[in-house]
PDB file of C-alpha atoms and ligand atoms in Angstrom:
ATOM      1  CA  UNK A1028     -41.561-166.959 -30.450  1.00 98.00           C
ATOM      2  CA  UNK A1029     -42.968-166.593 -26.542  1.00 98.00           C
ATOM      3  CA  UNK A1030     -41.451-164.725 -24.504  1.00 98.00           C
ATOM      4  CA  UNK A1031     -42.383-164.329 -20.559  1.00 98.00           C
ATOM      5  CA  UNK A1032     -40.570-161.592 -18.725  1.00 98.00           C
ATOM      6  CA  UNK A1033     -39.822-163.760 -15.671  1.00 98.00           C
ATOM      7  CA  UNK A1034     -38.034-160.978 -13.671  1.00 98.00           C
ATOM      8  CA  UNK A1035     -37.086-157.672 -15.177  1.00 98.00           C
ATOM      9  CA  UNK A1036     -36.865-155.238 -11.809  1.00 98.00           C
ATOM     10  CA  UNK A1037     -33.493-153.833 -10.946  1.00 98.00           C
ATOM     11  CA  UNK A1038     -34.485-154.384  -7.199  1.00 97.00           C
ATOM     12  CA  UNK A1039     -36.673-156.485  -5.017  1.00 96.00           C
ATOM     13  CA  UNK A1040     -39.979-156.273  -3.122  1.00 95.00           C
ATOM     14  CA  UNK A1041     -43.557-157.238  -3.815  1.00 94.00           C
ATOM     15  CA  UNK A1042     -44.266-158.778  -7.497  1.00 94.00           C
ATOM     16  CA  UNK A1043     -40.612-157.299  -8.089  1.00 97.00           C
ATOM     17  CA  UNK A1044     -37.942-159.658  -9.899  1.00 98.00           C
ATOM     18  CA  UNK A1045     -34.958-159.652 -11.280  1.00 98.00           C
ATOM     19  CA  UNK A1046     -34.038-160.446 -14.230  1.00 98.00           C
ATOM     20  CA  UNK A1047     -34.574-163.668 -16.544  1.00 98.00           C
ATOM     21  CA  UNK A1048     -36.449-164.410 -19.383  1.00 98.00           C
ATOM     22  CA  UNK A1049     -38.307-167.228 -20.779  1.00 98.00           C
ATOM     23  CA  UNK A1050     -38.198-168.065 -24.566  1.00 98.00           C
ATOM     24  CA  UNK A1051     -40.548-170.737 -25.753  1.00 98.00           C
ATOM     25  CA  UNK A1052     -40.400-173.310 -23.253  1.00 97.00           C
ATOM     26  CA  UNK A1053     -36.832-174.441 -23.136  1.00 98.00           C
ATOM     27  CA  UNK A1054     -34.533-171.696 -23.136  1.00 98.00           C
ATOM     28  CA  UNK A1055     -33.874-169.042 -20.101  1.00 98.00           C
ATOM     29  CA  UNK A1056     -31.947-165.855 -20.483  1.00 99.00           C
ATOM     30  CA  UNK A1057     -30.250-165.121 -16.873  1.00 99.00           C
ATOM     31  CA  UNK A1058     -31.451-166.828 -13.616  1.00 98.00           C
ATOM     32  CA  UNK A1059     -32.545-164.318 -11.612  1.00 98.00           C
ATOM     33  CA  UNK A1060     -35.057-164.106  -8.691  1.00 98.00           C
ATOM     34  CA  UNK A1061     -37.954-163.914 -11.987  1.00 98.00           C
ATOM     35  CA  UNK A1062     -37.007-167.827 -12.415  1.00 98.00           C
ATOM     36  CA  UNK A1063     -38.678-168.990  -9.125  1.00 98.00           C
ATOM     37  CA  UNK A1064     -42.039-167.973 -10.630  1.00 97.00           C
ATOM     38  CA  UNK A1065     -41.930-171.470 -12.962  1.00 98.00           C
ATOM     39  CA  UNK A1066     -44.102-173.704 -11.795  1.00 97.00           C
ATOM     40  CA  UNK A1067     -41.893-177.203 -10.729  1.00 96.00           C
ATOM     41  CA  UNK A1068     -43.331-178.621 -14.378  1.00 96.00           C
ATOM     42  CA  UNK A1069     -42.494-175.490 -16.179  1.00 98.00           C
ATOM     43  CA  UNK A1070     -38.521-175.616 -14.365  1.00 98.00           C
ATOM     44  CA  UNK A1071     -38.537-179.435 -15.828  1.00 97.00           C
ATOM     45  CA  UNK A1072     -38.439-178.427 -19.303  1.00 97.00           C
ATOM     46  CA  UNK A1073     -35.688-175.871 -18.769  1.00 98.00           C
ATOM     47  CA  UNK A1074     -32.810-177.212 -20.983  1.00 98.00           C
ATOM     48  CA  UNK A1075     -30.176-174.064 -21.104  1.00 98.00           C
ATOM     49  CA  UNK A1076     -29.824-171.148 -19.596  1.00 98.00           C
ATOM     50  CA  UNK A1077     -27.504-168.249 -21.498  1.00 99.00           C
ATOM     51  CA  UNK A1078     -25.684-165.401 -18.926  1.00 99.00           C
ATOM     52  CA  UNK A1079     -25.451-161.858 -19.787  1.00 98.00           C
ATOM     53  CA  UNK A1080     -23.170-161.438 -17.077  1.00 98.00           C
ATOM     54  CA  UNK A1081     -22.019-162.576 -13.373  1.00 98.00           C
ATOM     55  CA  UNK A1082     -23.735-159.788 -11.323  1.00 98.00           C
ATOM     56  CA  UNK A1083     -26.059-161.161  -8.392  1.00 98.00           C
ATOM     57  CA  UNK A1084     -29.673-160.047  -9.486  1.00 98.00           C
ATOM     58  CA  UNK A1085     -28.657-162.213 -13.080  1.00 98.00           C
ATOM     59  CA  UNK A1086     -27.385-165.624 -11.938  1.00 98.00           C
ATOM     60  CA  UNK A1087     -28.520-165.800  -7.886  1.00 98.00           C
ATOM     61  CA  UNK A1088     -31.354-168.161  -8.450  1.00 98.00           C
ATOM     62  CA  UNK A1089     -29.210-170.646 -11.115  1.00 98.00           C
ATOM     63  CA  UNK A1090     -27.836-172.599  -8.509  1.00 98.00           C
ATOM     64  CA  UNK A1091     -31.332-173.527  -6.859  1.00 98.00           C
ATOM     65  CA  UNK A1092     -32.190-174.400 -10.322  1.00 98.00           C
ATOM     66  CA  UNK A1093     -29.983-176.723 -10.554  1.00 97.00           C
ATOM     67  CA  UNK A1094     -30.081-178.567  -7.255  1.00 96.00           C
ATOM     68  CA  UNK A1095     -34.097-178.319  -7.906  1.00 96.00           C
ATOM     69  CA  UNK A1096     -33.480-179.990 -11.133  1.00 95.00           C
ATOM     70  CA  UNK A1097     -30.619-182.475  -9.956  1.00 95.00           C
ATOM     71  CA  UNK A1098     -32.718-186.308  -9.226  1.00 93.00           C
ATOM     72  CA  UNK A1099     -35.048-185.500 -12.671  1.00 91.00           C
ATOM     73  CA  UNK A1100     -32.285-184.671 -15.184  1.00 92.00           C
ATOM     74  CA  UNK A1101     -31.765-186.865 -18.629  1.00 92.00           C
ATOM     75  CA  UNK A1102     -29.341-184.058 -19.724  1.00 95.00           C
ATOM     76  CA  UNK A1103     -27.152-181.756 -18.239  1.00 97.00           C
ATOM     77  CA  UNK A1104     -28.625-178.330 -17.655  1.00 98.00           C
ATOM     78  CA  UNK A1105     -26.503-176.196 -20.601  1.00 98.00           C
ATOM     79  CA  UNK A1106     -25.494-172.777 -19.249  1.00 98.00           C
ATOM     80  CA  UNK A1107     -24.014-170.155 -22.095  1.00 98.00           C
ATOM     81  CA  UNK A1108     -21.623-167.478 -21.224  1.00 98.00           C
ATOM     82  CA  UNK A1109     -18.760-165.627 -21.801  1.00 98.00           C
ATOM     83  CA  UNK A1110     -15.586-167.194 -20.640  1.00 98.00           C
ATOM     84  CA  UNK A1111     -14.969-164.912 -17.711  1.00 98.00           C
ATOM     85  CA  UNK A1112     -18.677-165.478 -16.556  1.00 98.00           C
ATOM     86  CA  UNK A1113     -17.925-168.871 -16.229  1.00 98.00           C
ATOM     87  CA  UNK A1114     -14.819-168.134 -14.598  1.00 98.00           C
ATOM     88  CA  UNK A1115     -16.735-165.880 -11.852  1.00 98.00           C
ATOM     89  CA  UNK A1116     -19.561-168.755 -11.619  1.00 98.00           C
ATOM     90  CA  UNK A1117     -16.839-171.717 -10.842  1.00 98.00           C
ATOM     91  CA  UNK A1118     -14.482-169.458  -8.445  1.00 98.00           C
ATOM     92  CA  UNK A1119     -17.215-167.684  -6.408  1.00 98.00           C
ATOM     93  CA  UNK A1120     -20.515-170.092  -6.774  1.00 98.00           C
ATOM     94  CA  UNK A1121     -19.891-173.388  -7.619  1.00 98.00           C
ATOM     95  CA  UNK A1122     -17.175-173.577  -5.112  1.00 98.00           C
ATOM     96  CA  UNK A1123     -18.410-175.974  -2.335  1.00 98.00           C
ATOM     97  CA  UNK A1124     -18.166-173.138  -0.638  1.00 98.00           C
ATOM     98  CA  UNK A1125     -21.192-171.394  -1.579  1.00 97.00           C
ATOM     99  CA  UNK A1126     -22.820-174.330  -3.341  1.00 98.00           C
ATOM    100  CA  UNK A1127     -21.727-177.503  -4.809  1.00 98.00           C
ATOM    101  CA  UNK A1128     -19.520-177.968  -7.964  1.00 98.00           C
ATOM    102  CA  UNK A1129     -22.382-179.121  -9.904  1.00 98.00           C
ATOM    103  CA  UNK A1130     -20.110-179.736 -13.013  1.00 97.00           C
ATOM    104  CA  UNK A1131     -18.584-182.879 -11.032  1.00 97.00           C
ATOM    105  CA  UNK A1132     -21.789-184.508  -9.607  1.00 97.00           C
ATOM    106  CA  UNK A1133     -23.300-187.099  -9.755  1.00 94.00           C
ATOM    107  CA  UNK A1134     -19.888-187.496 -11.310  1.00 93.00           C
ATOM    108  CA  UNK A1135     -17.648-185.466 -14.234  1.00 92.00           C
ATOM    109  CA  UNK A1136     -18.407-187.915 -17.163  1.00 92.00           C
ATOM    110  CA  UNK A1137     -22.297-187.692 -16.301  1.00 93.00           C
ATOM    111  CA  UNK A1138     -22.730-184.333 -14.898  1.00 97.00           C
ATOM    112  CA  UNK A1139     -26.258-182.070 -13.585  1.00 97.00           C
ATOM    113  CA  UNK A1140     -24.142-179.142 -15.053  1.00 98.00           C
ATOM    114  CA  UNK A1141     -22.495-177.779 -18.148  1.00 98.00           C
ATOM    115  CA  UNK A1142     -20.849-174.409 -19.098  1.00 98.00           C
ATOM    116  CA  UNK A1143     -20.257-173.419 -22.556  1.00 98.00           C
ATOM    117  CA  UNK A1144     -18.050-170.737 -23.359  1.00 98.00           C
ATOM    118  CA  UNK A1145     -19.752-168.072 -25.734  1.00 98.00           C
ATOM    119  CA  UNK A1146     -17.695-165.776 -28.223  1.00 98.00           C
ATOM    120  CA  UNK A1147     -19.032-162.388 -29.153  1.00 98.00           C
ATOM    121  CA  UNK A1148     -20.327-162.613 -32.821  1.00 98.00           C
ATOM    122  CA  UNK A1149     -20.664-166.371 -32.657  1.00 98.00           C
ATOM    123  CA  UNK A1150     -24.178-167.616 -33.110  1.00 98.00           C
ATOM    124  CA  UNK A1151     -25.547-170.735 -31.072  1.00 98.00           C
ATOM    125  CA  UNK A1152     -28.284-172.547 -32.403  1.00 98.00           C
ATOM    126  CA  UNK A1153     -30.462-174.659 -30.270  1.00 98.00           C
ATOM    127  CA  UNK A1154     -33.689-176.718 -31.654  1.00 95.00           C
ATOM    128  CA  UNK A1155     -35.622-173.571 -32.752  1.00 97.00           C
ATOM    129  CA  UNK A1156     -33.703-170.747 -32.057  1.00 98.00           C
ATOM    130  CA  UNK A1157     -30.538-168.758 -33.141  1.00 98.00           C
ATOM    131  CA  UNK A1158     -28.492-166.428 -30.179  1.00 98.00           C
ATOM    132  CA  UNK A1159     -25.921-164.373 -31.229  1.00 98.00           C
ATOM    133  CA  UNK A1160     -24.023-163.155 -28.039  1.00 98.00           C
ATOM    134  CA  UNK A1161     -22.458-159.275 -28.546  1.00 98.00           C
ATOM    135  CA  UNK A1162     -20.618-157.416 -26.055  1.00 98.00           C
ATOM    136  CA  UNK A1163     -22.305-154.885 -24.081  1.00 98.00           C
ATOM    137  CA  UNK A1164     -20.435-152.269 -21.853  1.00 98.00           C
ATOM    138  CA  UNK A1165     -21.118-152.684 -18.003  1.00 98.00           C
ATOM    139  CA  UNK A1166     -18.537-152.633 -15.494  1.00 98.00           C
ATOM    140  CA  UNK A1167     -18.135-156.603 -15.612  1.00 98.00           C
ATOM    141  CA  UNK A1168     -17.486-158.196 -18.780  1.00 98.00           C
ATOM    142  CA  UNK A1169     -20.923-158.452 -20.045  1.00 98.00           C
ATOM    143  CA  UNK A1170     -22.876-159.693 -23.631  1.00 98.00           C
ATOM    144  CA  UNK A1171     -26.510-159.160 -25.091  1.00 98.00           C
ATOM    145  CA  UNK A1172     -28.277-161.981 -27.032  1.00 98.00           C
ATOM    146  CA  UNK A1173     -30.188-161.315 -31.050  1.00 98.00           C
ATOM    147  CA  UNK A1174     -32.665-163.774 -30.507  1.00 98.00           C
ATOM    148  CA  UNK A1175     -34.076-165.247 -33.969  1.00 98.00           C
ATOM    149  CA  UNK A1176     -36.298-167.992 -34.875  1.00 98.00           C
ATOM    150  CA  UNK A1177     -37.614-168.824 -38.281  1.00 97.00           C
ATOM    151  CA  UNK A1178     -40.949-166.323 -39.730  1.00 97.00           C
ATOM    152  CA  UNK A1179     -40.407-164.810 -36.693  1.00 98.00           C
ATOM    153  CA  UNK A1180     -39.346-160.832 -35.843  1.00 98.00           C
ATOM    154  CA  UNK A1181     -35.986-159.880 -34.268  1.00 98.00           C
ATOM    155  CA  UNK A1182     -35.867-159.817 -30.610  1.00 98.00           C
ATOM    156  CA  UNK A1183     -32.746-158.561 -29.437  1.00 98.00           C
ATOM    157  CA  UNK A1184     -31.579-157.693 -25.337  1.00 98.00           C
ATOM    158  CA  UNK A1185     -29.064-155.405 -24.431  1.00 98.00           C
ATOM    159  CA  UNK A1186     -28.973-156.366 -20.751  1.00 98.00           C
ATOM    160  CA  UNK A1187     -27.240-154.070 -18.858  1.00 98.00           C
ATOM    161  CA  UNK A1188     -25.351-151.625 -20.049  1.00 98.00           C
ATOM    162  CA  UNK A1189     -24.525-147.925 -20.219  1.00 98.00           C
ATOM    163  CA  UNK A1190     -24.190-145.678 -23.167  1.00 98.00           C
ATOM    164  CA  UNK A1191     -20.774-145.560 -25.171  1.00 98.00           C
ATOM    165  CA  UNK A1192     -20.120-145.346 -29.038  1.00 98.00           C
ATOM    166  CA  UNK A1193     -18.857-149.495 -28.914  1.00 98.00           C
ATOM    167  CA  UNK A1194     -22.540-149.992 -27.529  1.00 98.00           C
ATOM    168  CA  UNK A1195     -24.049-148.020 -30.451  1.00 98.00           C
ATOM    169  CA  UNK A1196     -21.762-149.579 -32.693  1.00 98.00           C
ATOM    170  CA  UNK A1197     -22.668-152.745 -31.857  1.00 98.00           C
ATOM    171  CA  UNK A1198     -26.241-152.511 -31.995  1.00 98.00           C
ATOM    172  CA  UNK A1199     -25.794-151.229 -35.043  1.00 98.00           C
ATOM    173  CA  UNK A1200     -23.611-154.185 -36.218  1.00 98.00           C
ATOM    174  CA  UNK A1201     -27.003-156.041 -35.303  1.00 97.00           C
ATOM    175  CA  UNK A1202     -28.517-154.739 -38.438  1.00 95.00           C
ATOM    176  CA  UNK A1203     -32.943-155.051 -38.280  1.00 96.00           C
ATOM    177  CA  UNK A1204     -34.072-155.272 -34.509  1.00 98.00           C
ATOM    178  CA  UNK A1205     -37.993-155.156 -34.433  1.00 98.00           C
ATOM    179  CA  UNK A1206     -38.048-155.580 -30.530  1.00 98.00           C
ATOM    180  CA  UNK A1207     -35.224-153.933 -28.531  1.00 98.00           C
ATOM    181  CA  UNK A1208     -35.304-154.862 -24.695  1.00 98.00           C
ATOM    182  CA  UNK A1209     -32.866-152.245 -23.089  1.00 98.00           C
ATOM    183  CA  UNK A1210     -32.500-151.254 -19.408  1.00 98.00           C
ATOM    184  CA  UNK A1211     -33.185-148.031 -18.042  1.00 98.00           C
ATOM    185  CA  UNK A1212     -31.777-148.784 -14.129  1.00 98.00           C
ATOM    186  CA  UNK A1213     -32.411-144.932 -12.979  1.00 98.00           C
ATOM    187  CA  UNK A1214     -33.719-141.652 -13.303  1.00 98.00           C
ATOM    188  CA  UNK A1215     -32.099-138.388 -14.572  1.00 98.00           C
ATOM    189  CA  UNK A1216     -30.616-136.888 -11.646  1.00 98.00           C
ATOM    190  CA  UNK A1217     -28.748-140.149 -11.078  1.00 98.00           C
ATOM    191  CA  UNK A1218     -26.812-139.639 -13.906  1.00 98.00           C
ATOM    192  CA  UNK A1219     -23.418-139.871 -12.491  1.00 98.00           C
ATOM    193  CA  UNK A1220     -23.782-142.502 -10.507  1.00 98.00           C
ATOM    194  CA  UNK A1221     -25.406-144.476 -13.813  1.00 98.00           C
ATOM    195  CA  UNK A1222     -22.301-143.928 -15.441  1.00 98.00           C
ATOM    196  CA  UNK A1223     -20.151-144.818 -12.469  1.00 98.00           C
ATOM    197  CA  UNK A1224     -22.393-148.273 -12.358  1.00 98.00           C
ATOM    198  CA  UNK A1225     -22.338-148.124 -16.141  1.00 98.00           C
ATOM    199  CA  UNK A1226     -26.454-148.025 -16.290  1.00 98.00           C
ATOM    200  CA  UNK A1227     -28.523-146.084 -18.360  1.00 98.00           C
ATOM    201  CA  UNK A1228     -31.325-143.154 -17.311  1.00 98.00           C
ATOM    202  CA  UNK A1229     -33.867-141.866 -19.732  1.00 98.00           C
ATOM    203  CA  UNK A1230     -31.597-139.379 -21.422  1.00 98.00           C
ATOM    204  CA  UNK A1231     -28.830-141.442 -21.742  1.00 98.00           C
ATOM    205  CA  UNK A1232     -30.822-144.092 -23.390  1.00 98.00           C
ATOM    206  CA  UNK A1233     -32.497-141.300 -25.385  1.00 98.00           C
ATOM    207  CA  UNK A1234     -29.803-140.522 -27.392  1.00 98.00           C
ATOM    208  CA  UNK A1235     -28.757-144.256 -27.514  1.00 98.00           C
ATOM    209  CA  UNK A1236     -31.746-144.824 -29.445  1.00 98.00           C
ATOM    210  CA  UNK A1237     -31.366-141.491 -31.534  1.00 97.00           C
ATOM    211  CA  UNK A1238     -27.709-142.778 -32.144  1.00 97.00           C
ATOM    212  CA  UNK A1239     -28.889-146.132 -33.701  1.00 97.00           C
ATOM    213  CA  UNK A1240     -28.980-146.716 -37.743  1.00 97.00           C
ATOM    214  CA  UNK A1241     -32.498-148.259 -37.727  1.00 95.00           C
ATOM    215  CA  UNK A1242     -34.329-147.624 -34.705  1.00 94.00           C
ATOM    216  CA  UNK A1243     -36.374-150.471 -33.421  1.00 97.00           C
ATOM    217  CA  UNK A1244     -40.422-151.183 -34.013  1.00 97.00           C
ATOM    218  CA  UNK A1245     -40.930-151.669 -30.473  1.00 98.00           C
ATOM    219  CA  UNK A1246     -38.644-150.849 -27.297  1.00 98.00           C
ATOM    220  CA  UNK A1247     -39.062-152.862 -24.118  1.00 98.00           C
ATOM    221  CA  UNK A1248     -37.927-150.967 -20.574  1.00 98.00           C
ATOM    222  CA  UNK A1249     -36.206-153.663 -17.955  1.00 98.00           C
ATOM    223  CA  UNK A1250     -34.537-152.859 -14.423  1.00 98.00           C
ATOM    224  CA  UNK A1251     -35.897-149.747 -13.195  1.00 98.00           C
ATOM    225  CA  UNK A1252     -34.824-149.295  -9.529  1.00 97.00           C
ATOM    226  CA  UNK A1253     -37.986-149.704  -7.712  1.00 97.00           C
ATOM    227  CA  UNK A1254     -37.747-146.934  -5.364  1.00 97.00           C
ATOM    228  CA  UNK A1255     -37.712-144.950  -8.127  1.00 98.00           C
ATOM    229  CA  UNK A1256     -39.662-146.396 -11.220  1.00 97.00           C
ATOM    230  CA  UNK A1257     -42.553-143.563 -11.438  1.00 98.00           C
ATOM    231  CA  UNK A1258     -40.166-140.642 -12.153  1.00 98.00           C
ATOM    232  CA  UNK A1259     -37.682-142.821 -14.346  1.00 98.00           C
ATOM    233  CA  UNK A1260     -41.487-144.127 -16.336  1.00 98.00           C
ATOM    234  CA  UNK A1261     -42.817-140.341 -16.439  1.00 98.00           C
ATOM    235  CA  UNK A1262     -39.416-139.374 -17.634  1.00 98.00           C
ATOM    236  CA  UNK A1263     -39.110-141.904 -20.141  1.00 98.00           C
ATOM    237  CA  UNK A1264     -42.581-140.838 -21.407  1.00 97.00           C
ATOM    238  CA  UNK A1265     -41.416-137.091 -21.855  1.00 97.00           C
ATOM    239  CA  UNK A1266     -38.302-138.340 -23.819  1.00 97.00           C
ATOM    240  CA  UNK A1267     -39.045-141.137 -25.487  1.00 97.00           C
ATOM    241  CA  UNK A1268     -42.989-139.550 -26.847  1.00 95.00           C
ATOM    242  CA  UNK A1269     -44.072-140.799 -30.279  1.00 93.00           C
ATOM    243  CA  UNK A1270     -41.772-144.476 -29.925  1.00 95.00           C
ATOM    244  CA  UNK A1271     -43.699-147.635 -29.224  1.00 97.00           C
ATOM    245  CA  UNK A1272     -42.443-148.015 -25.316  1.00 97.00           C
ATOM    246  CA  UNK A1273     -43.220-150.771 -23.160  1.00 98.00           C
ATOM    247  CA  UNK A1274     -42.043-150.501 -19.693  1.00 98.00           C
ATOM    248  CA  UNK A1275     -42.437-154.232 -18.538  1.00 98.00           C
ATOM    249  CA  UNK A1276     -43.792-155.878 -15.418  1.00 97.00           C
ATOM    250  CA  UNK A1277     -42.741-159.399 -13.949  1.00 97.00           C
ATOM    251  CA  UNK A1278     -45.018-162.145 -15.917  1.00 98.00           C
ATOM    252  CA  UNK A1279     -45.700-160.446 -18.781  1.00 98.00           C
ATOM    253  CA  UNK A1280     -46.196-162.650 -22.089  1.00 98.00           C
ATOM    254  CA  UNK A1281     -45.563-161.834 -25.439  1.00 98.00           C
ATOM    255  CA  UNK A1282     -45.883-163.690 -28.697  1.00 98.00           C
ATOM    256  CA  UNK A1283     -43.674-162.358 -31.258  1.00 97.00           C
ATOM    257  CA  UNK A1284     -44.988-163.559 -34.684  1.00 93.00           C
TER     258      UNK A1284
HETATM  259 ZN1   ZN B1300     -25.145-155.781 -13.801  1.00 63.41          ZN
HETATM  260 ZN1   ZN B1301     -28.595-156.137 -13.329  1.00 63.41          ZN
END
């Protein structure tokens, strides 16, 4: 399984991206400012796309997408979420408004764009791979993917969320994760405002991780606020010593095998 962290910053700025996430060639996970570093022929063989949740930095650059897309599409561009996702997306994006209802053009029997509704626990399988969608807890309604694919290890995202015994629960409901990509949006001293925002800081996610059943082979950091990314890394480092911690950057590639 490839996967290339698109975006994974919780802010903007220079080589900073938010978050989406390529796996193999077809199949994003959120559509965030990461996705306009696809090369025209790479955003051709984009086939679905599945939401974590409505905020901005997750779904701003799926519309582009999509009118990028529109004159070179066989088959609608599939795009996985949970029903009140979709909801958001139709109301507040795909309005006319904002941007055209892409759902109805060209027209509604041959549309550029399709939503599927996604139910926690419910695996979707595409060519290769298997998503299970589980329910996070952020202040919008909001789901991680398991991502699994044949001889293959466990890749699993949280997306964001805070820390809350449903959280642990669920991760633990996940059973083997080998790779766990979690957010860690800010540092200790913002603790209160992480839980207000529902985000995790390097002690919360600390004892997330002690808190789990079967703690992961390798943990992947997303979404660090960039003004303050070196004391939430160097925090992270004092916390998390002795774990296999990867704090990622946009564009890097993995091969999970
Ligand atoms: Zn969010
Ligand atoms: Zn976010």
């Amino acid at each position: 399984m490839k996967i290339k962290i698109l975006g994974c910053s919780g802010g903007m700025g220079a080589n900073q991206h938010t978050t989406c996430i390529r796996i193999d060639e077809h199949t994003l996970i959120d559509a965030g400012t990461g996705l306009g570093s696809l090369t025209q022929s790479e955003l051709a063989q984009i086939k679905r796309i599945f939401l974590t949740h409505a905020h901005l930095d997750h779904i701003c650059f799926l519309p582009l997408l999509i009118d990028n897309l529109f004159d070179k599409l066989k088959d609608p561009i599939e795009v996985y979420a949970l029903p009140e996702v979709i909801d958001t997306l139709k109301q507040h994006m795909f309005n006319w408004s904002i941007w055209p209802d892409f759902t109805a053009l060209p027209d509604k029997q041959n549309p550029v764009l399709r939503f599927i509704t996604v139910t926690p626990w419910q695996s979707i399988h595409t060519e290769t791979l298997t998503l299970t969608p589980f329910p996070s807890d952020h202040v919008v309604p909001t789901c991680g993917y398991r991502v699994e694919k044949k001889d293959c290890p466990i890749f699993v995202f949280t997306s964001d969320t805070t820390l809350s015994p449903e959280v642990i629960s669920n991760l633990n409901r996940l059973g083997t994760i080998n790779t766990l990509m979690v957010e860690c949006a800010m540092p200790d001293n913002m603790e209160t405002l992480a839980k207000l925002s529902k985000h995790l800081t390097p002690g919360m996610l600390q004892t997330l991780l002690a808190d789990m059943d079967q703690k992961p082979e390798h943990i992947w950091i997303s979404h660090l606020k960039p003004s303050y990314t070196r004391q939430i890394i160097d925090e992270l480092q004092h916390r998390l010593q002795g774990q296999d911690l990867v704090v990622l950057s946009c564009g890097q590639q993995f091969e999970l095998s």
